[in-house]
GROMACS .gro file of C-alpha atoms in nm:
model
  366
    1MET     CA    1  12.493   5.449  16.771
    2SER     CA    2  12.193   5.463  16.542
    3THR     CA    3  11.859   5.341  16.668
    4ASP     CA    4  11.680   5.373  16.337
    5GLN     CA    5  11.381   5.141  16.343
    6THR     CA    6  11.188   4.972  16.067
    7ALA     CA    7  10.895   4.738  16.113
    8THR     CA    8  10.735   4.536  15.837
    9PRO     CA    9  10.358   4.575  15.803
   10SER     CA   10  10.148   4.375  16.046
   11PRO     CA   11  10.013   4.053  15.893
   12GLY     CA   12   9.675   4.113  16.056
   13PRO     CA   13   9.500   3.992  16.367
   14ALA     CA   14   9.527   3.619  16.294
   15SER     CA   15   9.792   3.434  16.491
   16LEU     CA   16  10.107   3.335  16.303
   17LEU     CA   17  10.193   3.065  16.557
   18PRO     CA   18  10.137   2.710  16.425
   19ASP     CA   19   9.967   2.455  16.647
   20THR     CA   20  10.289   2.258  16.701
   21LEU     CA   21  10.468   2.563  16.839
   22ARG     CA   22  10.171   2.665  17.054
   23ALA     CA   23  10.163   2.312  17.200
   24ALA     CA   24  10.537   2.333  17.275
   25LEU     CA   25  10.489   2.662  17.461
   26ASP     CA   26  10.196   2.514  17.653
   27ARG     CA   27  10.409   2.218  17.762
   28ALA     CA   28  10.673   2.462  17.885
   29GLY     CA   29  10.409   2.660  18.077
   30VAL     CA   30  10.472   2.988  17.896
   31ASP     CA   31  10.269   3.224  17.677
   32ALA     CA   32  10.565   3.339  17.467
   33LEU     CA   33  10.932   3.256  17.417
   34TRP     CA   34  11.230   3.489  17.371
   35VAL     CA   35  11.454   3.289  17.136
   36SER     CA   36  11.827   3.355  17.143
   37SER     CA   37  11.974   3.033  17.001
   38PRO     CA   38  12.097   3.102  16.643
   39GLU     CA   39  11.993   2.755  16.531
   40ASN     CA   40  11.644   2.793  16.678
   41ILE     CA   41  11.604   3.137  16.521
   42ARG     CA   42  11.689   2.993  16.179
   43TYR     CA   43  11.467   2.689  16.234
   44LEU     CA   44  11.166   2.901  16.328
   45SER     CA   45  11.205   3.205  16.104
   46GLY     CA   46  11.431   3.104  15.817
   47PHE     CA   47  11.668   3.394  15.899
   48THR     CA   48  12.024   3.269  15.851
   49SER     CA   49  12.214   3.524  16.064
   50GLY     CA   50  12.070   3.421  16.397
   51ARG     CA   51  12.377   3.523  16.596
   52ASP     CA   52  12.277   3.884  16.535
   53ALA     CA   53  11.905   3.839  16.595
   54ARG     CA   54  11.642   3.755  16.853
   55LEU     CA   55  11.293   3.618  16.799
   56LEU     CA   56  10.986   3.681  17.010
   57LEU     CA   57  10.776   3.371  16.960
   58SER     CA   58  10.423   3.473  17.051
   59ALA     CA   59  10.078   3.501  16.896
   60GLN     CA   60  10.235   3.754  16.658
   61PRO     CA   61  10.601   3.645  16.624
   62THR     CA   62  10.860   3.914  16.549
   63LEU     CA   63  11.221   3.885  16.436
   64TYR     CA   64  11.455   4.146  16.586
   65THR     CA   65  11.782   4.231  16.415
   66ASP     CA   66  11.979   4.540  16.317
   67ALA     CA   67  12.017   4.753  16.006
   68ARG     CA   68  12.295   4.541  15.859
   69TYR     CA   69  12.029   4.279  15.788
   70THR     CA   70  11.732   4.490  15.669
   71VAL     CA   71  11.722   4.339  15.320
   72GLN     CA   72  11.821   3.993  15.438
   73ALA     CA   73  11.543   3.985  15.699
   74GLN     CA   74  11.288   4.091  15.439
   75GLU     CA   75  11.403   3.819  15.203
   76GLU     CA   76  11.448   3.535  15.450
   77SER     CA   77  11.223   3.572  15.753
   78ARG     CA   78  10.878   3.418  15.745
   79PHE     CA   79  10.784   3.650  16.034
   80PRO     CA   80  10.760   4.030  16.046
   81SER     CA   81  11.090   4.194  16.140
   82PHE     CA   82  11.178   4.495  16.352
   83ILE     CA   83  11.510   4.657  16.265
   84ALA     CA   84  11.688   4.827  16.556
   85ARG     CA   85  11.945   4.767  16.826
   86PRO     CA   86  11.888   4.718  17.198
   87PRO     CA   87  11.741   4.880  17.396
   88ALA     CA   88  11.497   4.984  17.121
   89THR     CA   89  11.424   4.618  17.041
   90LEU     CA   90  11.332   4.540  17.402
   91ALA     CA   91  11.119   4.853  17.428
   92HIS     CA   92  10.934   4.756  17.111
   93ALA     CA   93  10.864   4.406  17.247
   94ALA     CA   94  10.754   4.528  17.591
   95PRO     CA   95  10.385   4.593  17.505
   96ALA     CA   96  10.357   4.250  17.344
   97VAL     CA   97  10.473   4.069  17.661
   98GLU     CA   98  10.279   4.269  17.922
   99GLY     CA   99  10.127   4.036  18.179
  100LEU     CA  100  10.253   3.723  18.001
  101ARG     CA  101  10.469   3.435  18.113
  102VAL     CA  102  10.768   3.473  17.880
  103GLY     CA  103  11.017   3.192  17.856
  104PHE     CA  104  11.384   3.248  17.783
  105GLU     CA  105  11.634   2.989  17.662
  106ALA     CA  106  11.846   2.929  17.970
  107ASP     CA  107  12.100   2.728  17.773
  108HIS     CA  108  12.171   3.023  17.543
  109LEU     CA  109  12.081   3.355  17.706
  110THR     CA  110  12.357   3.543  17.888
  111VAL     CA  111  12.308   3.673  18.240
  112ALA     CA  112  12.362   4.027  18.112
  113GLU     CA  113  12.082   3.994  17.857
  114LEU     CA  114  11.851   3.843  18.117
  115GLU     CA  115  11.908   4.149  18.335
  116ARG     CA  116  11.818   4.373  18.040
  117LEU     CA  117  11.496   4.178  17.986
  118ARG     CA  118  11.405   4.226  18.350
  119ALA     CA  119  11.476   4.598  18.332
  120HIS     CA  120  11.253   4.652  18.029
  121TRP     CA  121  10.978   4.395  18.076
  122GLN     CA  122  10.922   4.393  18.450
  123ALA     CA  123  10.908   4.765  18.522
  124GLY     CA  124  10.552   4.849  18.413
  125GLU     CA  125  10.211   4.809  18.569
  126ARG     CA  126  10.163   4.470  18.404
  127PRO     CA  127  10.509   4.315  18.423
  128ALA     CA  128  10.598   4.005  18.232
  129THR     CA  129  10.695   3.697  18.428
  130LEU     CA  130  11.027   3.561  18.299
  131VAL     CA  131  11.051   3.181  18.303
  132SER     CA  132  11.366   2.974  18.254
  133THR     CA  133  11.315   2.708  17.986
  134SER     CA  134  11.533   2.440  17.829
  135ARG     CA  135  11.511   2.267  17.490
  136VAL     CA  136  11.162   2.387  17.404
  137ILE     CA  137  11.252   2.433  17.037
  138ASP     CA  138  11.557   2.207  17.039
  139THR     CA  139  11.329   1.910  17.107
  140LEU     CA  140  11.118   1.991  16.801
  141ARG     CA  141  11.434   2.010  16.589
  142GLN     CA  142  11.529   1.652  16.671
  143VAL     CA  143  11.288   1.512  16.410
  144LYS     CA  144  11.389   1.634  16.066
  145THR     CA  145  11.155   1.725  15.783
  146PRO     CA  146  11.217   1.560  15.444
  147ASP     CA  147  11.384   1.885  15.331
  148GLU     CA  148  11.616   1.882  15.632
  149VAL     CA  149  11.703   1.516  15.573
  150ALA     CA  150  11.793   1.602  15.213
  151ARG     CA  151  12.022   1.883  15.329
  152VAL     CA  152  12.204   1.666  15.583
  153ARG     CA  153  12.231   1.392  15.322
  154ALA     CA  154  12.391   1.638  15.079
  155ALA     CA  155  12.636   1.759  15.344
  156GLN     CA  156  12.737   1.401  15.421
  157ALA     CA  157  12.774   1.312  15.053
  158LEU     CA  158  13.015   1.603  15.016
  159ALA     CA  159  13.213   1.488  15.320
  160ASP     CA  160  13.239   1.141  15.168
  161GLU     CA  161  13.368   1.293  14.844
  162ALA     CA  162  13.625   1.495  15.037
  163PHE     CA  163  13.747   1.191  15.228
  164ALA     CA  164  13.780   0.983  14.910
  165ALA     CA  165  13.986   1.260  14.752
  166VAL     CA  166  14.216   1.310  15.051
  167ARG     CA  167  14.257   0.952  15.177
  168PRO     CA  168  14.550   0.875  14.937
  169PHE     CA  169  14.731   1.182  15.075
  170ILE     CA  170  14.738   1.045  15.433
  171ALA     CA  171  15.086   0.897  15.445
  172ALA     CA  172  15.409   0.900  15.641
  173GLY     CA  173  15.587   1.236  15.616
  174VAL     CA  174  15.267   1.440  15.579
  175ARG     CA  175  15.166   1.687  15.849
  176GLU     CA  176  14.832   1.647  16.021
  177SER     CA  177  14.752   2.011  15.943
  178ASP     CA  178  14.807   1.949  15.572
  179VAL     CA  179  14.549   1.669  15.574
  180ALA     CA  180  14.299   1.899  15.746
  181ALA     CA  181  14.372   2.180  15.499
  182ARG     CA  182  14.307   1.953  15.202
  183LEU     CA  183  13.977   1.834  15.347
  184GLU     CA  184  13.862   2.187  15.418
  185GLY     CA  185  13.983   2.314  15.082
  186PHE     CA  186  13.794   2.042  14.897
  187MET     CA  187  13.471   2.132  15.075
  188ARG     CA  188  13.514   2.508  15.031
  189GLU     CA  189  13.577   2.470  14.659
  190ARG     CA  190  13.232   2.310  14.642
  191GLY     CA  191  13.051   2.582  14.834
  192ALA     CA  192  13.060   2.431  15.182
  193GLY     CA  193  13.248   2.498  15.502
  194SER     CA  194  13.389   2.280  15.775
  195ALA     CA  195  13.129   2.170  16.029
  196PHE     CA  196  13.382   2.208  16.314
  197GLY     CA  197  13.754   2.212  16.381
  198ILE     CA  198  13.890   1.911  16.192
  199THR     CA  199  14.051   1.638  16.400
  200VAL     CA  200  14.356   1.471  16.251
  201ALA     CA  201  14.527   1.279  16.531
  202SER     CA  202  14.813   1.048  16.442
  203GLY     CA  203  15.023   0.807  16.645
  204PRO     CA  204  15.015   0.878  17.019
  205ARG     CA  205  14.800   1.187  16.956
  206GLY     CA  206  14.523   0.947  16.863
  207ALA     CA  207  14.464   0.911  17.238
  208MET     CA  208  14.310   1.262  17.230
  209PRO     CA  209  13.944   1.234  17.125
  210HIS     CA  210  13.945   1.597  17.007
  211GLY     CA  211  14.300   1.615  16.881
  212THR     CA  212  14.271   1.912  16.648
  213ALA     CA  213  14.513   1.881  16.355
  214SER     CA  214  14.862   1.986  16.458
  215ALA     CA  215  15.198   2.033  16.288
  216ARG     CA  216  15.297   1.678  16.381
  217VAL     CA  217  15.433   1.474  16.092
  218ILE     CA  218  15.256   1.142  16.047
  219GLY     CA  219  15.492   0.850  16.106
  220ASN     CA  220  15.508   0.505  15.957
  221ASP     CA  221  15.314   0.214  16.109
  222GLU     CA  222  15.064   0.445  16.279
  223LEU     CA  223  14.690   0.491  16.297
  224VAL     CA  224  14.545   0.830  16.205
  225THR     CA  225  14.200   0.937  16.326
  226VAL     CA  226  14.020   1.185  16.100
  227ASP     CA  227  13.699   1.344  16.235
  228PHE     CA  228  13.530   1.610  16.022
  229GLY     CA  229  13.208   1.714  15.853
  230ALA     CA  230  13.068   1.952  15.595
  231LEU     CA  231  12.852   2.258  15.665
  232LEU     CA  232  12.630   2.301  15.360
  233ASP     CA  233  12.328   2.530  15.335
  234GLY     CA  234  12.312   2.560  15.713
  235TYR     CA  235  12.315   2.185  15.785
  236HIS     CA  236  12.598   1.971  15.915
  237SER     CA  237  12.742   1.627  15.862
  238ASP     CA  238  12.978   1.441  16.094
  239MET     CA  239  13.194   1.133  16.035
  240THR     CA  240  13.515   0.973  16.161
  241ARG     CA  241  13.748   0.724  16.003
  242THR     CA  242  14.067   0.583  16.150
  243VAL     CA  243  14.315   0.485  15.881
  244ALA     CA  244  14.637   0.287  15.879
  245VAL     CA  245  14.970   0.416  15.759
  246GLY     CA  246  15.221   0.138  15.699
  247ASN     CA  247  15.190  -0.169  15.919
  248PRO     CA  248  15.047  -0.081  16.263
  249SER     CA  249  15.130  -0.299  16.561
  250GLU     CA  250  14.912  -0.590  16.666
  251GLU     CA  251  14.794  -0.387  16.968
  252LEU     CA  252  14.674  -0.106  16.744
  253ARG     CA  253  14.505  -0.361  16.521
  254ARG     CA  254  14.334  -0.511  16.825
  255LEU     CA  255  14.201  -0.171  16.928
  256TYR     CA  256  14.075  -0.108  16.576
  257ARG     CA  257  13.897  -0.441  16.544
  258ALA     CA  258  13.728  -0.394  16.882
  259VAL     CA  259  13.599  -0.046  16.793
  260LEU     CA  260  13.480  -0.162  16.451
  261GLU     CA  261  13.289  -0.449  16.609
  262ALA     CA  262  13.127  -0.214  16.863
  263GLU     CA  263  13.042   0.045  16.597
  264GLU     CA  264  12.882  -0.202  16.360
  265ALA     CA  265  12.678  -0.361  16.640
  266ALA     CA  266  12.552  -0.024  16.763
  267VAL     CA  267  12.462   0.086  16.409
  268ALA     CA  268  12.268  -0.237  16.358
  269ALA     CA  269  12.069  -0.163  16.678
  270VAL     CA  270  11.947   0.180  16.562
  271ARG     CA  271  11.570   0.164  16.519
  272PRO     CA  272  11.255   0.348  16.627
  273GLY     CA  273  11.185   0.287  16.995
  274ALA     CA  274  11.547   0.234  17.098
  275THR     CA  275  11.676   0.470  17.364
  276GLY     CA  276  12.005   0.651  17.358
  277GLY     CA  277  12.110   0.463  17.672
  278GLU     CA  278  12.036   0.125  17.516
  279LEU     CA  279  12.247   0.202  17.210
  280ASP     CA  280  12.534   0.330  17.421
  281ALA     CA  281  12.524   0.006  17.618
  282VAL     CA  282  12.554  -0.205  17.303
  283ALA     CA  283  12.888  -0.050  17.215
  284ARG     CA  284  13.011  -0.008  17.572
  285ASP     CA  285  12.941  -0.371  17.664
  286LEU     CA  286  13.123  -0.501  17.358
  287LEU     CA  287  13.426  -0.284  17.431
  288GLY     CA  288  13.410  -0.402  17.791
  289ALA     CA  289  13.433  -0.761  17.669
  290HIS     CA  290  13.762  -0.663  17.506
  291GLY     CA  291  13.886  -0.506  17.829
  292LEU     CA  292  13.844  -0.157  17.686
  293ALA     CA  293  13.546  -0.016  17.876
  294GLU     CA  294  13.760   0.240  18.059
  295ALA     CA  295  13.920   0.350  17.732
  296PHE     CA  296  13.579   0.450  17.589
  297ALA     CA  297  13.589   0.802  17.727
  298HIS     CA  298  13.278   0.965  17.578
  299SER     CA  299  12.918   0.897  17.485
  300LEU     CA  300  12.819   0.694  17.181
  301GLY     CA  301  12.671   0.977  16.978
  302HIS     CA  302  12.438   1.271  16.929
  303GLY     CA  303  12.192   1.429  16.692
  304VAL     CA  304  12.307   1.632  16.390
  305GLY     CA  305  12.126   1.903  16.196
  306LEU     CA  306  12.138   2.282  16.216
  307ALA     CA  307  12.390   2.222  16.497
  308VAL     CA  308  12.659   1.959  16.472
  309HIS     CA  309  12.580   1.855  16.830
  310GLU     CA  310  12.210   1.848  16.918
  311GLY     CA  311  11.951   1.606  17.050
  312PRO     CA  312  11.885   1.323  17.086
  313SER     CA  313  12.169   1.213  17.310
  314LEU     CA  314  12.320   0.866  17.281
  315ARG     CA  315  12.485   0.834  17.620
  316ALA     CA  316  12.464   0.593  17.907
  317ALA     CA  317  12.203   0.787  18.106
  318SER     CA  318  11.995   0.899  17.809
  319ALA     CA  319  11.624   0.816  17.802
  320ASP     CA  320  11.581   0.988  17.463
  321VAL     CA  321  11.372   0.761  17.240
  322LEU     CA  322  11.456   0.737  16.871
  323VAL     CA  323  11.177   0.806  16.623
  324PRO     CA  324  11.176   0.816  16.242
  325GLY     CA  325  11.331   1.134  16.104
  326MET     CA  326  11.603   1.168  16.366
  327ILE     CA  327  11.963   1.181  16.244
  328VAL     CA  328  12.230   1.062  16.487
  329THR     CA  329  12.595   0.969  16.500
  330VAL     CA  330  12.727   0.636  16.622
  331GLU     CA  331  13.091   0.688  16.719
  332PRO     CA  332  13.252   0.455  16.973
  333GLY     CA  333  13.620   0.509  17.039
  334VAL     CA  334  13.904   0.390  17.258
  335TYR     CA  335  14.199   0.601  17.370
  336VAL     CA  336  14.517   0.463  17.528
  337PRO     CA  337  14.770   0.725  17.647
  338GLY     CA  338  15.114   0.671  17.499
  339VAL     CA  339  14.981   0.422  17.246
  340GLY     CA  340  14.714   0.587  17.035
  341GLY     CA  341  14.343   0.567  16.972
  342VAL     CA  342  14.066   0.465  16.738
  343ARG     CA  343  13.726   0.615  16.661
  344ILE     CA  344  13.485   0.513  16.386
  345GLU     CA  345  13.173   0.720  16.326
  346ASP     CA  346  12.877   0.689  16.094
  347LEU     CA  347  12.587   0.927  16.040
  348ILE     CA  348  12.253   0.744  16.069
  349LEU     CA  349  11.897   0.833  15.968
  350VAL     CA  350  11.628   0.664  16.176
  351THR     CA  351  11.363   0.525  15.940
  352GLU     CA  352  11.018   0.375  15.988
  353ASP     CA  353  11.154   0.021  15.987
  354GLY     CA  354  11.509   0.069  16.113
  355HIS     CA  355  11.783   0.296  15.984
  356GLU     CA  356  11.982   0.417  15.686
  357VAL     CA  357  12.356   0.478  15.701
  358LEU     CA  358  12.421   0.815  15.537
  359SER     CA  359  12.802   0.803  15.554
  360ARG     CA  360  12.938   0.586  15.274
  361SER     CA  361  13.317   0.613  15.319
  362ALA     CA  362  13.488   0.278  15.340
  363LYS     CA  363  13.633   0.156  15.669
  364GLU     CA  364  13.983   0.018  15.692
  365LEU     CA  365  14.025  -0.358  15.707
  366LEU     CA  366  14.310  -0.428  15.949
   0.00000   0.00000   0.00000
């Protein structure tokens, strides 16, 4: 295995670390941070192949990746890059972390990699102190810049276009997998990918919140839940619509109306200062009034951006406070085994005076 190494010229003695990042490290009680989350690497450095990279966030940040990405790192990374494979990368970083408290992302770093860090950074006369951290950068990512908002908005607009194109195709006799394929094909033809495995859950399969599209043929008089999003220029969208095929039963209609009421009430409550727990309670209490509290089997929503699931959290125990610039989903659902299920999801931008609904696809009127 080659260990050829290339380092870009040093930018000089001045620190490359902005004040906001330095403050985040100070709050975490560390001098530097070894970043392993692909989303955080892209957010900090601009490098788009974060799965094959690491970033030492310090007074002189350095991106570490291998020779497959030499040109890409030079073109994309706002920080100097060092091109090699472990253990050469860890040896190169060792002098920079001597005697420092170095945080690692406990939610992302493997145990094996942590052991390698210990072997290379804690063996000298001035060993680094390795500190477990959580959400140091993830918390910063919760509030989107205007450019990030524009990218999520574009991804959602494409998802809305895809749904409008495919909605007439959702009919009795069509396989769930064919609906998913058309959605994904529409997005790929326009330069995007699927944000996650597309859910198309019809009839009794609607009782599965993550019912990935199967070979099941959609029947008449059923509800079909479609959960998908676009991945465009690194940013995700996320939406769910439950649609009617034929003439669903009154019980299915009742479930739909209850979820729609809860979803619209929770969306209306999105504003700066609201907590994730408060918003979850709005939807959960309304569904409880319909006798469906136990059928609401997941949290109300989550943040969306470089990851399709990120902070803030909209769940019962969440103390996360919404502020302008956050983008969240609102997606109550009910799931009744043997009967079916309903979920309706909108993508919401928190604004200075309330919110903006980014998802524009129409909702069924049952």
